[in-house]
C-alpha positions as a Markdown table, in Angstrom:
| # | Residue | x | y | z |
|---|---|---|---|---|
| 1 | Unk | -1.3 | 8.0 | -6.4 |
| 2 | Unk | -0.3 | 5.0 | -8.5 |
| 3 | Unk | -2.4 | 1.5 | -8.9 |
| 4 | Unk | -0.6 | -1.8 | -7.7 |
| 5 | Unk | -1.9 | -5.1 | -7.2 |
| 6 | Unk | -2.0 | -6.9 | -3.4 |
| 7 | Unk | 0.4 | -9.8 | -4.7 |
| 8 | Unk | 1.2 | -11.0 | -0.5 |
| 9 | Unk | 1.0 | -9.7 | 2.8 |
| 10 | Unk | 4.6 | -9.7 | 5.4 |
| 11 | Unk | 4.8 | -11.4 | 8.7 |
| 12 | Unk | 7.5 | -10.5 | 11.1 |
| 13 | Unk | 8.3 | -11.2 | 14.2 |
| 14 | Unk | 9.9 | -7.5 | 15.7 |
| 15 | Unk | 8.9 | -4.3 | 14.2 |
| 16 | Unk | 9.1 | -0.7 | 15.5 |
| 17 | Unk | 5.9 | -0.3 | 18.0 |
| 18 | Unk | 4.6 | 2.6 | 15.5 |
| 19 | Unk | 3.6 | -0.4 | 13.7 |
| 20 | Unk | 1.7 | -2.8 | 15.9 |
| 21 | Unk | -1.4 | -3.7 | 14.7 |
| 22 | Unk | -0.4 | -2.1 | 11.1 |
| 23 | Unk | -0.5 | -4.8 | 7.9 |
| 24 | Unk | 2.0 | -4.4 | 5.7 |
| 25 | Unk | 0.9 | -5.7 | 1.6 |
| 26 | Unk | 3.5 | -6.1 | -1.0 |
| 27 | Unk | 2.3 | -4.6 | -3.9 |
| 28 | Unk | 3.0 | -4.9 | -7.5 |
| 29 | Unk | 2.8 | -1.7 | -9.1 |
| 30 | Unk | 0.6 | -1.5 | -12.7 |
| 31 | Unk | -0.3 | 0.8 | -15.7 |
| 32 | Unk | -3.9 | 1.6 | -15.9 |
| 33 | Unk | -3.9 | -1.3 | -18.7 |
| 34 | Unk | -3.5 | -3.8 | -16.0 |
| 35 | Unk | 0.0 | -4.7 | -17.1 |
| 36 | Unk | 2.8 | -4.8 | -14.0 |
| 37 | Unk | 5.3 | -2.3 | -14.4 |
| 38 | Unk | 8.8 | -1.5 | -12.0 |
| 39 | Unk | 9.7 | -3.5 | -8.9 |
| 40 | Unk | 7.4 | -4.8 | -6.3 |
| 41 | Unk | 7.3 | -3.1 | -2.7 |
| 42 | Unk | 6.3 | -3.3 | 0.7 |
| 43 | Unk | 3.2 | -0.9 | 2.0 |
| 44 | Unk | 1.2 | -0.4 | 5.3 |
| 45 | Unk | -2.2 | -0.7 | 4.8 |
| 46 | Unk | -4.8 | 1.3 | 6.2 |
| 47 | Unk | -8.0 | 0.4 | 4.3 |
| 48 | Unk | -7.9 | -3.9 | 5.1 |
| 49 | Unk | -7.1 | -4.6 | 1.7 |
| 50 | Unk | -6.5 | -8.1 | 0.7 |
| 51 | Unk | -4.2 | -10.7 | -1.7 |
| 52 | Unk | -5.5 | -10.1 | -5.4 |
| 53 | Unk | -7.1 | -7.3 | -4.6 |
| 54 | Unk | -6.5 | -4.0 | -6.9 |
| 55 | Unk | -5.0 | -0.8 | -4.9 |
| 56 | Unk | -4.0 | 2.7 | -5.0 |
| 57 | Unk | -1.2 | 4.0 | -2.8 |
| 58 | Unk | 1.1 | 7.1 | -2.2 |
| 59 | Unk | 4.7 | 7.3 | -1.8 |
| 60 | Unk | 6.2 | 9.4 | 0.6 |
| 61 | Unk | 5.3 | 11.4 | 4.3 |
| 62 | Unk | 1.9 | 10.8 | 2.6 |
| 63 | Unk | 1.8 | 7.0 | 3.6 |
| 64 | Unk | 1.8 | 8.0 | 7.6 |
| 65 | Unk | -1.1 | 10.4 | 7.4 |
| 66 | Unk | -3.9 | 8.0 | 8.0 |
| 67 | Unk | -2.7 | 6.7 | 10.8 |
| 68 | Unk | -2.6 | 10.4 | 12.1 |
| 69 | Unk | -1.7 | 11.3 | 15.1 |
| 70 | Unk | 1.0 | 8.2 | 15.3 |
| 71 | Unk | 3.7 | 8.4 | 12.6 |
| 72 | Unk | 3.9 | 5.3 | 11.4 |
| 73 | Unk | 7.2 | 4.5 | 9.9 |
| 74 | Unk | 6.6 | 4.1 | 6.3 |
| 75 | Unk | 7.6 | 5.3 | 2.8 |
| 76 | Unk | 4.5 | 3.6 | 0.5 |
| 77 | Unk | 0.7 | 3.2 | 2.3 |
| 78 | Unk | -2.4 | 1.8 | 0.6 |
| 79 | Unk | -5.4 | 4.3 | 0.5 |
| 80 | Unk | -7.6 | 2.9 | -1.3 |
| 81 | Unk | -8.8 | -0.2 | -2.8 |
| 82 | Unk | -10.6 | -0.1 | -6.5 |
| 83 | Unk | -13.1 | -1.0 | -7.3 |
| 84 | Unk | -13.5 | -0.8 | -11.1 |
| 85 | Unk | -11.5 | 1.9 | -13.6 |
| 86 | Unk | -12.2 | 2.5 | -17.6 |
| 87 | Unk | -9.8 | 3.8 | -19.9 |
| 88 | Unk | -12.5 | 4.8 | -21.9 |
């Protein structure tokens, strides 16, 4: 799992019908210091996270899983939104 940041959400006009009703975020990947790090990307979203919000996501087969039993058609998928983390 990494840490991004909700930085905008996609609208489109035709998708593949595995993803109707899905959001898709784009995210901005950071270090746990907060700071962005690598290239921004696009996610589905299956917790109702929002713009500004802080998020964790996986890469991978792992994106689809809760969306189980439809296989949504995605390589990154936010799982969960944070609430607070300490390096501490």
């Amino acid at each position: 799992m990494q840490l991004a940041t909700v930085i905008g959400d996609v609208v489109v006009t035709r998708k593949d019908d595995k993803l109707t009703g899905v959001t898709l975020l784009v995210l901005q990947p950071i270090a746990p210091d907060g700071q962005p790090v690598g290239r921004t990307l696009v996610a589905v979203d299956s917790v109702g996270a929002g713009v500004g919000e802080t998020v964790f996501f996986v890469r991978g087969k792992e994106a689809s899983f809760p969306f189980h039993p439809t296989e949504v058609p995605a390589d990154a998928g936010v799982v969960g939104i944070v609430d607070h983390w300490d390096l501490g």
